[in-house]
Short mmCIF file of C-alpha atoms and ligand atoms in Angstrom, two decimals:
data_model
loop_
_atom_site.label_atom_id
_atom_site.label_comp_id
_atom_site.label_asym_id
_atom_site.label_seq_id
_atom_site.Cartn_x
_atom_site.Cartn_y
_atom_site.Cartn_z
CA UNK M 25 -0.19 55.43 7.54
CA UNK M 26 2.72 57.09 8.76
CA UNK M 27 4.26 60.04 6.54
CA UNK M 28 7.50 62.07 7.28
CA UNK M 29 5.79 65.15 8.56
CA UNK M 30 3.97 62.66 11.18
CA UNK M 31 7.03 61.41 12.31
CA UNK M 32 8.95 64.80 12.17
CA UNK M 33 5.93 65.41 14.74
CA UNK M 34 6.62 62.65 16.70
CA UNK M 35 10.65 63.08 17.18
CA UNK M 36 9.51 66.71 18.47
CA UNK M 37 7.24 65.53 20.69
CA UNK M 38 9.63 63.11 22.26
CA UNK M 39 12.50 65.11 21.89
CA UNK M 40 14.69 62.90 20.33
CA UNK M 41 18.28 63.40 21.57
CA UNK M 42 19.53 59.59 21.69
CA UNK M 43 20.84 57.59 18.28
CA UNK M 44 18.33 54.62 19.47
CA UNK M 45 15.00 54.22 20.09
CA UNK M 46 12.52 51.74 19.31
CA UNK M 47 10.18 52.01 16.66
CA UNK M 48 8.86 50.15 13.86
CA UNK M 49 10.06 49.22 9.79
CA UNK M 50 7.73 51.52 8.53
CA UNK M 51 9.09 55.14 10.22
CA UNK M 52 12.87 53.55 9.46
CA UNK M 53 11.72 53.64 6.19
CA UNK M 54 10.11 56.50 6.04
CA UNK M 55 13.42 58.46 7.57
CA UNK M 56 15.96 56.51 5.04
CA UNK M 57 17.58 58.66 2.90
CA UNK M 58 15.99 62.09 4.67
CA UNK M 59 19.74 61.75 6.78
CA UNK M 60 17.76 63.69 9.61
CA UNK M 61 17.40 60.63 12.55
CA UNK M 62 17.96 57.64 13.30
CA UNK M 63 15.62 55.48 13.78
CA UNK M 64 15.44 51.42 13.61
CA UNK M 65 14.00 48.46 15.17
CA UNK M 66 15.87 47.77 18.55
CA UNK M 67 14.73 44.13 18.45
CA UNK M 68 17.06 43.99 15.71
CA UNK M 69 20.26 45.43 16.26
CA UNK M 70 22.24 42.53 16.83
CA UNK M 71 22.26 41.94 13.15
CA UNK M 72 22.18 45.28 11.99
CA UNK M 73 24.95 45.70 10.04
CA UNK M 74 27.86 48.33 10.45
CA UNK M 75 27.22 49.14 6.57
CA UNK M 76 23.33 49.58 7.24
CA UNK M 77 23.67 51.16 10.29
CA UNK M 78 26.02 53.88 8.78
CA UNK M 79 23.76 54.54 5.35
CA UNK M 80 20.42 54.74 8.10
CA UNK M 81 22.60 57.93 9.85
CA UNK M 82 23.60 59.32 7.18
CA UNK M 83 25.86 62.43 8.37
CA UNK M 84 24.42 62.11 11.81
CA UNK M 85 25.77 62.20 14.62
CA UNK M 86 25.45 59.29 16.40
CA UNK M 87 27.46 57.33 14.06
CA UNK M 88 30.16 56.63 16.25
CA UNK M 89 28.19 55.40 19.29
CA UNK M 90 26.35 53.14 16.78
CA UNK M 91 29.61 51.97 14.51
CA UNK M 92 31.01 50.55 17.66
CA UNK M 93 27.51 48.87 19.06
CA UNK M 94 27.24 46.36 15.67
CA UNK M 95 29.20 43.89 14.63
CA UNK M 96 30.82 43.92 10.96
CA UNK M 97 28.95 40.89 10.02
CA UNK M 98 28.87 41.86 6.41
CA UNK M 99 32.92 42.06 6.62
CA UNK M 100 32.94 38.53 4.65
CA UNK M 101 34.73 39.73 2.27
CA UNK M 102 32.99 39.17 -1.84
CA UNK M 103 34.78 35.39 -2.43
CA UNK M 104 33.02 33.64 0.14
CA UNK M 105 29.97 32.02 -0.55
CA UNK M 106 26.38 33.44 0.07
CA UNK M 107 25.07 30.76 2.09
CA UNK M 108 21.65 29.71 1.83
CA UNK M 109 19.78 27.04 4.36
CA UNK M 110 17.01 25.48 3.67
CA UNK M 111 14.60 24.24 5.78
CA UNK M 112 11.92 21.67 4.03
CA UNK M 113 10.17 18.42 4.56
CA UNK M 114 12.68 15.66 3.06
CA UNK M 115 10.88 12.97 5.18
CA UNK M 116 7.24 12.05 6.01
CA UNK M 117 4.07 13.49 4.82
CA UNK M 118 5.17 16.63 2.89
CA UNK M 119 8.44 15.28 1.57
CA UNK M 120 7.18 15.10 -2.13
CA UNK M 121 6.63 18.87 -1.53
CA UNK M 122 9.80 20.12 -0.29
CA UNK M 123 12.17 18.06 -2.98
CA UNK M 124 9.99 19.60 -5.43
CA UNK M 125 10.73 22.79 -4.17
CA UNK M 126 13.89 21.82 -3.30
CA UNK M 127 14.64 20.88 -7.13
CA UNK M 128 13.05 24.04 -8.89
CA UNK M 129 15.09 26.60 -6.33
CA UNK M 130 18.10 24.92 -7.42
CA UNK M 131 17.30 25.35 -11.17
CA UNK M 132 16.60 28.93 -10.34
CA UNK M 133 19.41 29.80 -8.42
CA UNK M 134 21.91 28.08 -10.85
CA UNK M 135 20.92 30.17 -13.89
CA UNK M 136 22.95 32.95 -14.72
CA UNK M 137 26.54 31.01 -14.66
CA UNK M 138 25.61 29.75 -11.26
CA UNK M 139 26.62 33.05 -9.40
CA UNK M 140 24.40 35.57 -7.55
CA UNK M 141 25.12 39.28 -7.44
CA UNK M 142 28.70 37.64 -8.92
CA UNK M 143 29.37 35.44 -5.93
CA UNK M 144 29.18 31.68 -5.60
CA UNK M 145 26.39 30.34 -3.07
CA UNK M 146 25.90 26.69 -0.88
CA UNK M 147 22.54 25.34 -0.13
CA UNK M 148 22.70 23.75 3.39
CA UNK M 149 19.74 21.85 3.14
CA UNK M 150 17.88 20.69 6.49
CA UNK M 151 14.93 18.10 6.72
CA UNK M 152 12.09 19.78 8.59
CA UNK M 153 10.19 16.68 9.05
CA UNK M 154 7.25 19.19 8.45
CA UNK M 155 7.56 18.76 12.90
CA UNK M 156 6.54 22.16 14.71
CA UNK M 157 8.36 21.00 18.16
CA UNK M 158 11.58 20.78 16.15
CA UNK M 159 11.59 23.83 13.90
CA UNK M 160 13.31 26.42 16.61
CA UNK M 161 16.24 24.59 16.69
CA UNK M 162 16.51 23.45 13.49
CA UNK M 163 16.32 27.42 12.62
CA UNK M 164 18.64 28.28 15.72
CA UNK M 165 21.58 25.43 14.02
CA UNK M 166 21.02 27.36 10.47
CA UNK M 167 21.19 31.58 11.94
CA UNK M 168 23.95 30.71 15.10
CA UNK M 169 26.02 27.50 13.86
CA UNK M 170 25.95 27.39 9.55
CA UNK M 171 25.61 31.75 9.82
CA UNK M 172 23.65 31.42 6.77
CA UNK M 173 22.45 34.50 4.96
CA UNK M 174 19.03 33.21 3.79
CA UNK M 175 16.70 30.67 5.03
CA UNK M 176 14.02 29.70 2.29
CA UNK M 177 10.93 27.40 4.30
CA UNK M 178 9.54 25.97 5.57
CA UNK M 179 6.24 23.60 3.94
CA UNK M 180 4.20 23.45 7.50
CA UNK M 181 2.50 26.22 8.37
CA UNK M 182 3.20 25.10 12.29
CA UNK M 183 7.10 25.18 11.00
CA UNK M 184 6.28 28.51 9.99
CA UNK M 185 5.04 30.01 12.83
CA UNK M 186 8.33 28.73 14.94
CA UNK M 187 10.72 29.85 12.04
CA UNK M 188 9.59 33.65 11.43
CA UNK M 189 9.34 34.34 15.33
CA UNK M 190 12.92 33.57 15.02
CA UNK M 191 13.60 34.80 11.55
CA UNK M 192 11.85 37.95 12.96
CA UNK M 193 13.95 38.98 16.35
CA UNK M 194 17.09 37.67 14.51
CA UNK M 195 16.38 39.86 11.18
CA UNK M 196 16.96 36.92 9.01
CA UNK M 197 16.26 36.82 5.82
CA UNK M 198 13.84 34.59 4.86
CA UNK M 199 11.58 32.96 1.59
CA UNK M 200 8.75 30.87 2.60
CA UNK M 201 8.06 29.02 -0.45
CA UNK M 202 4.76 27.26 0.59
CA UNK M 203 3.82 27.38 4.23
CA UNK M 204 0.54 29.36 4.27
CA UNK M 205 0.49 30.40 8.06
CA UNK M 206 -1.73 33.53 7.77
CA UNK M 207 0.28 35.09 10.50
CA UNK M 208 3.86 35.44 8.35
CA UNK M 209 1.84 37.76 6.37
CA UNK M 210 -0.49 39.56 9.03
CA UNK M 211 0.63 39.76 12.53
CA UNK M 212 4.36 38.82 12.24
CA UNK M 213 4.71 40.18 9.24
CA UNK M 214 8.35 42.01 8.89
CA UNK M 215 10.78 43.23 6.25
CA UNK M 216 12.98 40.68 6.24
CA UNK M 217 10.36 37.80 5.69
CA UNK M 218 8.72 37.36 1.89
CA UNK M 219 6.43 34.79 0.98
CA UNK M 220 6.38 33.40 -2.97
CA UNK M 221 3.31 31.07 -2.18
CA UNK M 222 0.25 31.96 -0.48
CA UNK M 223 -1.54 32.76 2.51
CA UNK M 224 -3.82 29.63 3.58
CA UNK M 225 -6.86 31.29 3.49
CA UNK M 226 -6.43 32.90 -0.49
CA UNK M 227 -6.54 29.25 -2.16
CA UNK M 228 -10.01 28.43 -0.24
CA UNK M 229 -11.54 31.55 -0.60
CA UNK M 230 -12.43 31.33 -4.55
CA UNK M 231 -13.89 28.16 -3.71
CA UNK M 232 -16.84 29.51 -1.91
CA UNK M 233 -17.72 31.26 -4.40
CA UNK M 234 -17.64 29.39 -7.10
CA UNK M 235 -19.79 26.98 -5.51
CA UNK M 236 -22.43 29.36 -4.76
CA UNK M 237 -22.59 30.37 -8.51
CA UNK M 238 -23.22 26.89 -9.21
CA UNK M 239 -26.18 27.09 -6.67
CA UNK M 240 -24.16 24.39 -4.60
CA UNK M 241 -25.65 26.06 -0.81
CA UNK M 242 -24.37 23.49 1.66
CA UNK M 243 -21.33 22.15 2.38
CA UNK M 244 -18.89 19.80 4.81
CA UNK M 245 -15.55 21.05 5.34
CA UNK M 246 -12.97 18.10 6.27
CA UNK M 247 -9.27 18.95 6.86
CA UNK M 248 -5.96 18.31 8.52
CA UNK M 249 -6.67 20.22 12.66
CA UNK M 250 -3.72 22.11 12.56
CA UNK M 251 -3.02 25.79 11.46
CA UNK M 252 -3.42 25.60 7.38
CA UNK M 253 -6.57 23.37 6.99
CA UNK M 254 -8.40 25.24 9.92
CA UNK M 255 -7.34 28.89 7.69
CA UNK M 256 -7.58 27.19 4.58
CA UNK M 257 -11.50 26.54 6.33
CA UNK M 258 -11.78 29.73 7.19
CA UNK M 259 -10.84 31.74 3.97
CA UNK M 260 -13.73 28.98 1.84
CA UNK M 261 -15.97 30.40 4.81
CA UNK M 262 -15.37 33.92 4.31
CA UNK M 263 -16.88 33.73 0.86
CA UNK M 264 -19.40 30.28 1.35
CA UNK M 265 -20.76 31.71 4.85
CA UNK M 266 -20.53 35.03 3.90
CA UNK M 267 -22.37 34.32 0.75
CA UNK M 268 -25.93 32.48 2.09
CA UNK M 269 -23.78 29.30 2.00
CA UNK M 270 -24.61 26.73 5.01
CA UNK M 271 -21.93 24.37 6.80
CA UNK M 272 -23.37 21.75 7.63
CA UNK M 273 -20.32 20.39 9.53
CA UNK M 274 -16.69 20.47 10.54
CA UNK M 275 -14.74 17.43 11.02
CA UNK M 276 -11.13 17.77 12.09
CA UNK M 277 -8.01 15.05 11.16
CA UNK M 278 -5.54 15.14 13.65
CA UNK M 279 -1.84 15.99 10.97
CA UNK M 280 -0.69 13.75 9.50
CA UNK M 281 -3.11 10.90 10.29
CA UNK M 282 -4.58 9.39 7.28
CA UNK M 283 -7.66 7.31 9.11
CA UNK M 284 -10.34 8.68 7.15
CA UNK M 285 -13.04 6.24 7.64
CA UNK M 286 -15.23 7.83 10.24
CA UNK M 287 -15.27 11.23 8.25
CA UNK M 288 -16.37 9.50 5.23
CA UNK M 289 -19.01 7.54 6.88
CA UNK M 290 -20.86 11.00 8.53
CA UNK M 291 -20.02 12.74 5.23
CA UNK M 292 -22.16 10.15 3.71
CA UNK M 293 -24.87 10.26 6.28
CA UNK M 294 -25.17 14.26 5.86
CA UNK M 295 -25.43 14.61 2.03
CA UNK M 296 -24.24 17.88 1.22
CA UNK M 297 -24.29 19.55 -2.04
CA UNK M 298 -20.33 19.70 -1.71
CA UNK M 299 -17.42 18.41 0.76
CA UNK M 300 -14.22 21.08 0.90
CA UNK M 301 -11.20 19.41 2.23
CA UNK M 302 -7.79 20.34 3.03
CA UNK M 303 -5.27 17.71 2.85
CA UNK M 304 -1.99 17.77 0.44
CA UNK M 305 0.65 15.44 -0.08
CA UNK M 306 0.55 12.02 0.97
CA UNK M 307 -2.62 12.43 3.08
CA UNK M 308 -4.05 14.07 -0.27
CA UNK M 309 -3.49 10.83 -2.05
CA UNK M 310 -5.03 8.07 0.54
CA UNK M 311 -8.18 10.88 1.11
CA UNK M 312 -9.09 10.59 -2.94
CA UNK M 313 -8.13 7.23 -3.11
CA UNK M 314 -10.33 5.78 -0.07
CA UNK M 315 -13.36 8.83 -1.59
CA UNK M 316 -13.89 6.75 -4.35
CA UNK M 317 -13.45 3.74 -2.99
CA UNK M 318 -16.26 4.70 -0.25
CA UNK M 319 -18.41 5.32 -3.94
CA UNK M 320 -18.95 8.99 -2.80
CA UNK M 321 -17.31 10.23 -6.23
CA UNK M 322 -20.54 10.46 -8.57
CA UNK M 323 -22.55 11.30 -5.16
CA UNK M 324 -21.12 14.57 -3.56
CA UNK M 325 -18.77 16.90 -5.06
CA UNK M 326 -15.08 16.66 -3.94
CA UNK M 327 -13.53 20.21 -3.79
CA UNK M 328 -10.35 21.95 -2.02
CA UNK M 329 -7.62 24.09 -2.37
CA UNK M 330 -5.49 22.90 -5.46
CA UNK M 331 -3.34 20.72 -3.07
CA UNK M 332 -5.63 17.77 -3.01
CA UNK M 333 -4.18 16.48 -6.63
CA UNK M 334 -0.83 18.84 -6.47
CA UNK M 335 2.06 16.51 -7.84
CA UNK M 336 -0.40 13.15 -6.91
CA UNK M 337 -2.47 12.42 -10.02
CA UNK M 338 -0.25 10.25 -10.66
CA UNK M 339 -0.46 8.09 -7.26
CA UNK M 340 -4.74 8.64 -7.12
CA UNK M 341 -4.61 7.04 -10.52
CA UNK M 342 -8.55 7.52 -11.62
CA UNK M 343 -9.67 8.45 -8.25
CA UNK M 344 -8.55 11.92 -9.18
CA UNK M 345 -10.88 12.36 -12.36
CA UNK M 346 -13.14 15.32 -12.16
CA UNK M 347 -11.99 16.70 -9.27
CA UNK M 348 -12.08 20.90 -9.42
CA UNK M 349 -9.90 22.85 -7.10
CA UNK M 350 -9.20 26.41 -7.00
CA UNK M 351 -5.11 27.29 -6.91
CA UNK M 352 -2.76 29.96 -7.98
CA UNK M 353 -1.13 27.32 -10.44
CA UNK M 354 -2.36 24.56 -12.96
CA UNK M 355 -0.19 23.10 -15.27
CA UNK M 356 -1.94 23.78 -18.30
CA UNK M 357 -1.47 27.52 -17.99
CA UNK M 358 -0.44 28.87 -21.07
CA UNK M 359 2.55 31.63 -20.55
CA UNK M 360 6.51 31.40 -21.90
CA UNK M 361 7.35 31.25 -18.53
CA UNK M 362 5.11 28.12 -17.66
CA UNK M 363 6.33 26.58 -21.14
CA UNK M 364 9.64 26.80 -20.30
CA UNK M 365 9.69 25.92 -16.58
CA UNK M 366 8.22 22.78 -17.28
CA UNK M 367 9.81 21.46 -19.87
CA UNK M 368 13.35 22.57 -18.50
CA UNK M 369 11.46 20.21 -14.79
CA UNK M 370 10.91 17.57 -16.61
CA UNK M 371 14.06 17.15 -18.22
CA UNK M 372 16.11 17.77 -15.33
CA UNK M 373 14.21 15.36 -13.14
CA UNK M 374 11.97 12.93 -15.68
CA UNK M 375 8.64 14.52 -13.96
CA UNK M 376 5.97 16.83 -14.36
CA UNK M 377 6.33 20.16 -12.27
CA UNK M 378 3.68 21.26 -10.00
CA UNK M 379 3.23 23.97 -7.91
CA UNK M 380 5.48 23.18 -5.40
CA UNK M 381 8.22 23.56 -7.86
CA UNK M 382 6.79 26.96 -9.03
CA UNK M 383 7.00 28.39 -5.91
CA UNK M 384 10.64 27.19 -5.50
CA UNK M 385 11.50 28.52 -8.45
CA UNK M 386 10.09 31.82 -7.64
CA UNK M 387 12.08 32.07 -4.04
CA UNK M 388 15.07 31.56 -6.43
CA UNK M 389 14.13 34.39 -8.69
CA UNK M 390 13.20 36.45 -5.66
CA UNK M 391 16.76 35.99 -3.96
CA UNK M 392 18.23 36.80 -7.32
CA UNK M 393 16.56 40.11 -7.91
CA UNK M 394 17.28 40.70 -4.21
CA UNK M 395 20.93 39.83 -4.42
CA UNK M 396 21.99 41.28 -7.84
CA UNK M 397 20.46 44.54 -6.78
CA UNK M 398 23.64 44.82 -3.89
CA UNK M 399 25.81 43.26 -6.46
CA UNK M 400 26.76 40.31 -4.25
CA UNK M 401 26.83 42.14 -0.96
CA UNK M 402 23.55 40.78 0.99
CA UNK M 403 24.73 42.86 4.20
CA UNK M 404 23.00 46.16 2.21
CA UNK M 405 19.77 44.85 3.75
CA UNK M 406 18.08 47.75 3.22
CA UNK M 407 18.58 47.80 -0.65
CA UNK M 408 18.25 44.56 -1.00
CA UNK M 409 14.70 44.02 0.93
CA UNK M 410 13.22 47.51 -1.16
CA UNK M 411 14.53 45.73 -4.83
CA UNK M 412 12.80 42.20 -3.36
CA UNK M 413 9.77 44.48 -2.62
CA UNK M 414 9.56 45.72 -5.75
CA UNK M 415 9.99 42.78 -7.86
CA UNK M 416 8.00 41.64 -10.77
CA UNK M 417 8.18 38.38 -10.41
CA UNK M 418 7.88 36.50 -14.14
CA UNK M 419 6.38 33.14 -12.58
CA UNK M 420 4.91 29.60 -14.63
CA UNK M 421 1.92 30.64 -12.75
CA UNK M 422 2.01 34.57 -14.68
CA UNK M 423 3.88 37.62 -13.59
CA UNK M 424 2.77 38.84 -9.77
CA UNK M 425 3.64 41.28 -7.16
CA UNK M 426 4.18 41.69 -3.59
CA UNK M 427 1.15 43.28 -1.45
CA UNK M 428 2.72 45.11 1.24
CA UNK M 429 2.83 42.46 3.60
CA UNK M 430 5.24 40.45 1.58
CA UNK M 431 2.52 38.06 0.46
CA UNK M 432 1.52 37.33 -3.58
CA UNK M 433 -0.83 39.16 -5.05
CA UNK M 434 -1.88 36.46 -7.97
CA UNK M 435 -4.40 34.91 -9.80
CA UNK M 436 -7.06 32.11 -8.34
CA UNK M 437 -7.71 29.32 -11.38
CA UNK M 438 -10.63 27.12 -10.86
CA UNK M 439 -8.94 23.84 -12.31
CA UNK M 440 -10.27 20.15 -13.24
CA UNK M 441 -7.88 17.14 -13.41
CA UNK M 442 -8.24 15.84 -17.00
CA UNK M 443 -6.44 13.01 -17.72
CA UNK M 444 -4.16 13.19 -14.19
CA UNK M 445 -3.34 16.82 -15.49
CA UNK M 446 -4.61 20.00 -13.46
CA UNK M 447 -6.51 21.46 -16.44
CA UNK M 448 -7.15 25.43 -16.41
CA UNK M 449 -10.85 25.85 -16.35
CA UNK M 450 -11.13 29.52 -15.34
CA UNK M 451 -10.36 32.36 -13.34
CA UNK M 452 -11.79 32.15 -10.66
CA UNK M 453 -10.44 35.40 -8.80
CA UNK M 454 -8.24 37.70 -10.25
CA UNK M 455 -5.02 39.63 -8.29
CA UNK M 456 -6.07 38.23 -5.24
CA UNK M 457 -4.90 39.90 -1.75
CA UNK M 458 -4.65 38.49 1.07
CA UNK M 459 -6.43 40.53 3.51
CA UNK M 460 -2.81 40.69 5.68
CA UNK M 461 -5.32 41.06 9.01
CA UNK M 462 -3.01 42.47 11.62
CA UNK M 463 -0.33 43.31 9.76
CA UNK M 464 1.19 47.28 10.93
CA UNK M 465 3.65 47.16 7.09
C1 BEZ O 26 0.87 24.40 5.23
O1 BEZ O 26 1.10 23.73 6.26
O2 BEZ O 26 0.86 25.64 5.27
C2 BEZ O 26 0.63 23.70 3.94
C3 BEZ O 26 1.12 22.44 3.72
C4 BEZ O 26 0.89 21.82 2.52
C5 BEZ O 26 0.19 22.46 1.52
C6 BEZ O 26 -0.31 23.72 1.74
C7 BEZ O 26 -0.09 24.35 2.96
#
């Protein structure tokens, strides 16, 4: 952990006589507000703004040298809009998941008289496709052509990783309301990125050991190959493994195939006590649907992370009875905020909520605390990131926090589907961290 004497140290030992050097978030903001140096990220000082730049030096100076190196971005002037891109699934696979986002951030955002910080916003919403080879550009089009001032996305945790490598060396401020990618939140992590969802290997992680509790000891894990079923197996490991649990076997889906035969055929062969899949969406509903069908459901127990019957109960039809996941949401939770979210969903757009929609709804909330705090004037990054980070966020899912990685810090529910609702069973872990591995915040 860095401290101000350590870097007082450090600026001696290097002899600091230029206004730039390169160093990380954490000495910047360690030195804001002491007015002695200026320090900042040099990846970033394209979009440092002229306002930022001159409350980092303070009376220093090198405020000339550095007043004429930025650009007055922020110079907007307070009647044009805050623009706001988002970058979501509204085709294939995930696109039940990024309208229902899509729907709950709007209901956020237009709260309040519609305004943020007192200034009218725009939603420039682009359709991810939930593709990976397509997600630099598509982030490129909303930073260099629409200049947006937030991107909130993407669903994909391969989107992810594409977005906040750009979102990153751009400083662009960005919400990821879903995509797990443990990476946003450990080695990339950054200032300017927050997450109001999860990390893919928290939802799996209670799982592990609630089936051990149960004296359920060996398992098949069956997910989606790409970057969030492979963490999502990895965090159900960390506590099944880790526990005396056994795995009997691994079997990878290539996203977003839904050709599940094969799988179900060895799953049936192996017997294990339990079978811990990671599929969401549409894939979710064709995986429960062809599970009973193979007349597995009164053999082996289904489990997952709560996305296997997210906002698809409906669609599995009976299929889904019984089935226990562990999630940070279920729609039975009883809270004002919960009470209110849904009924206000369900109104709006004649459906039930799920938590997809929560975590929309939280971005909004998250963007509004961030953006009041400046009073409209989203240049004052600084200010505005430190009010996001501090943010009590009064969710449906009950009130959480930021860890310092910029990742929830929330309750795991074990849940059962009851009558195609995701009943609250338990807790199964409470204010859980992600472990942020990697991440220097
Ligand atoms: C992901 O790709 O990170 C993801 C997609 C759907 C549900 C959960 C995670």
């Amino acid at each position: 952990m860095w401290d101000v004497l350590k870097v007082r140290a450090l600026v001696r030992e290097e002899g600091l006589k230029q206004s730039m050097r390169v160093f990380n978030w954490k000495e910047l903001k360690i030195l804001h507000g002491t007015g002695e140096y200026l320090m900042f990220d040099n990846r970033n000082k394209r979009n440092l703004t002229r306002r930022k730049a001159l409350s980092l030096l303070g009376v220093g100076a090198g405020s000339i040298a550095v007043q004429a190196a930025f650009p007055t971005r922020f110079a907007i002037g307070g009647d044009a809009k805050i623009k706001i891109g988002t970058l979501l699934p509204y085709s294939g696979t995930y696109t039940w998941l990024g309208e229902s986002i899509t729907n709950s951030f709007e209901q956020a955002l237009s709260s309040h008289g519609g305004k943020l910080g007192g200034r009218n916003f725009e939603l420039i919403k682009v359709d991810s496709e939930a593709k990976p080879p397509k997600a630099a550009g598509l982030t490129n089009k909303l930073i260099d052509q629409e200049k947006v001032d937030f991107i909130v996305g993407p669903v994909h945790s391969g989107v992810a990783m594409a977005m906040t490598k750009i979102a990153r060396e751009e400083n662009m401020m960005t919400v990821i309301p879903n995509a797990g990618a443990n990476q946003v939140t450990g080695p990339l992590c950054s200032p300017n990125v927050f997450r109001t969802s999860f990390s893919n290997w928290q939802p799996g992680h209670p799982m592990g050991k609630v089936l051990l509790e149960e004296g359920k000891n060996t398992a098949v894990l069956c997910y989606w190959s790409y970057g969030a079923g492979k963490q999502s197996a990895e965090g159900f490991k960390d506590s099944f493994v880790q526990g005396g649990g056994k795995v009997l076997k691994e079997i990878g889906i290539p996203f977003p195939k839904v050709e599940f035969q094969a799988a179900l055929t060895e799953i049936a062969a192996i017997k294990p006590d339990a079978v811990y899949v990671f599929f969401a969406g549409a894939g979710a509903v064709k995986f429960v649907k062809d599970w009973a069908a193979a007349g597995l459901k009164d053999k082996i127990e289904l489990v997952g992370p709560g996305f296997l019957t997210e906002g698809v109960t409906q669609a599995q039809g009976d299929a889904a009875e019984g089935i226990r996941t562990t999630l940070h949401y279920a729609d039975t939770l009883d809270n004002a905020a919960n009470r209110k979210f849904r009924a206000a969903y369900k109104r709006a757009f004649g459906k039930e909520a799920d938590v997809y929609g929560v975590q929309g709804f939280d971005a909004g909330q998250l963007i509004r605390a961030g953006v009041d705090s400046v009073r409209g004037d989203v240049s004052a990054q600084y200010d505005m990131i430190a009010a996001m980070e501090r943010a009590v966020i009064d969710s449906p899912r009950g009130k959480w926090v930021f860890s310092p990685a910029h990742n929830p810090v929330q309750n795991f529910y074990l849940r059962e589907v009851r009558g195609g609702v995701n009943e609250v069973v338990r807790i199964a872990m409470e204010n859980l961290a992600d472990p942020a591995r990697g991440c220097r915040a």
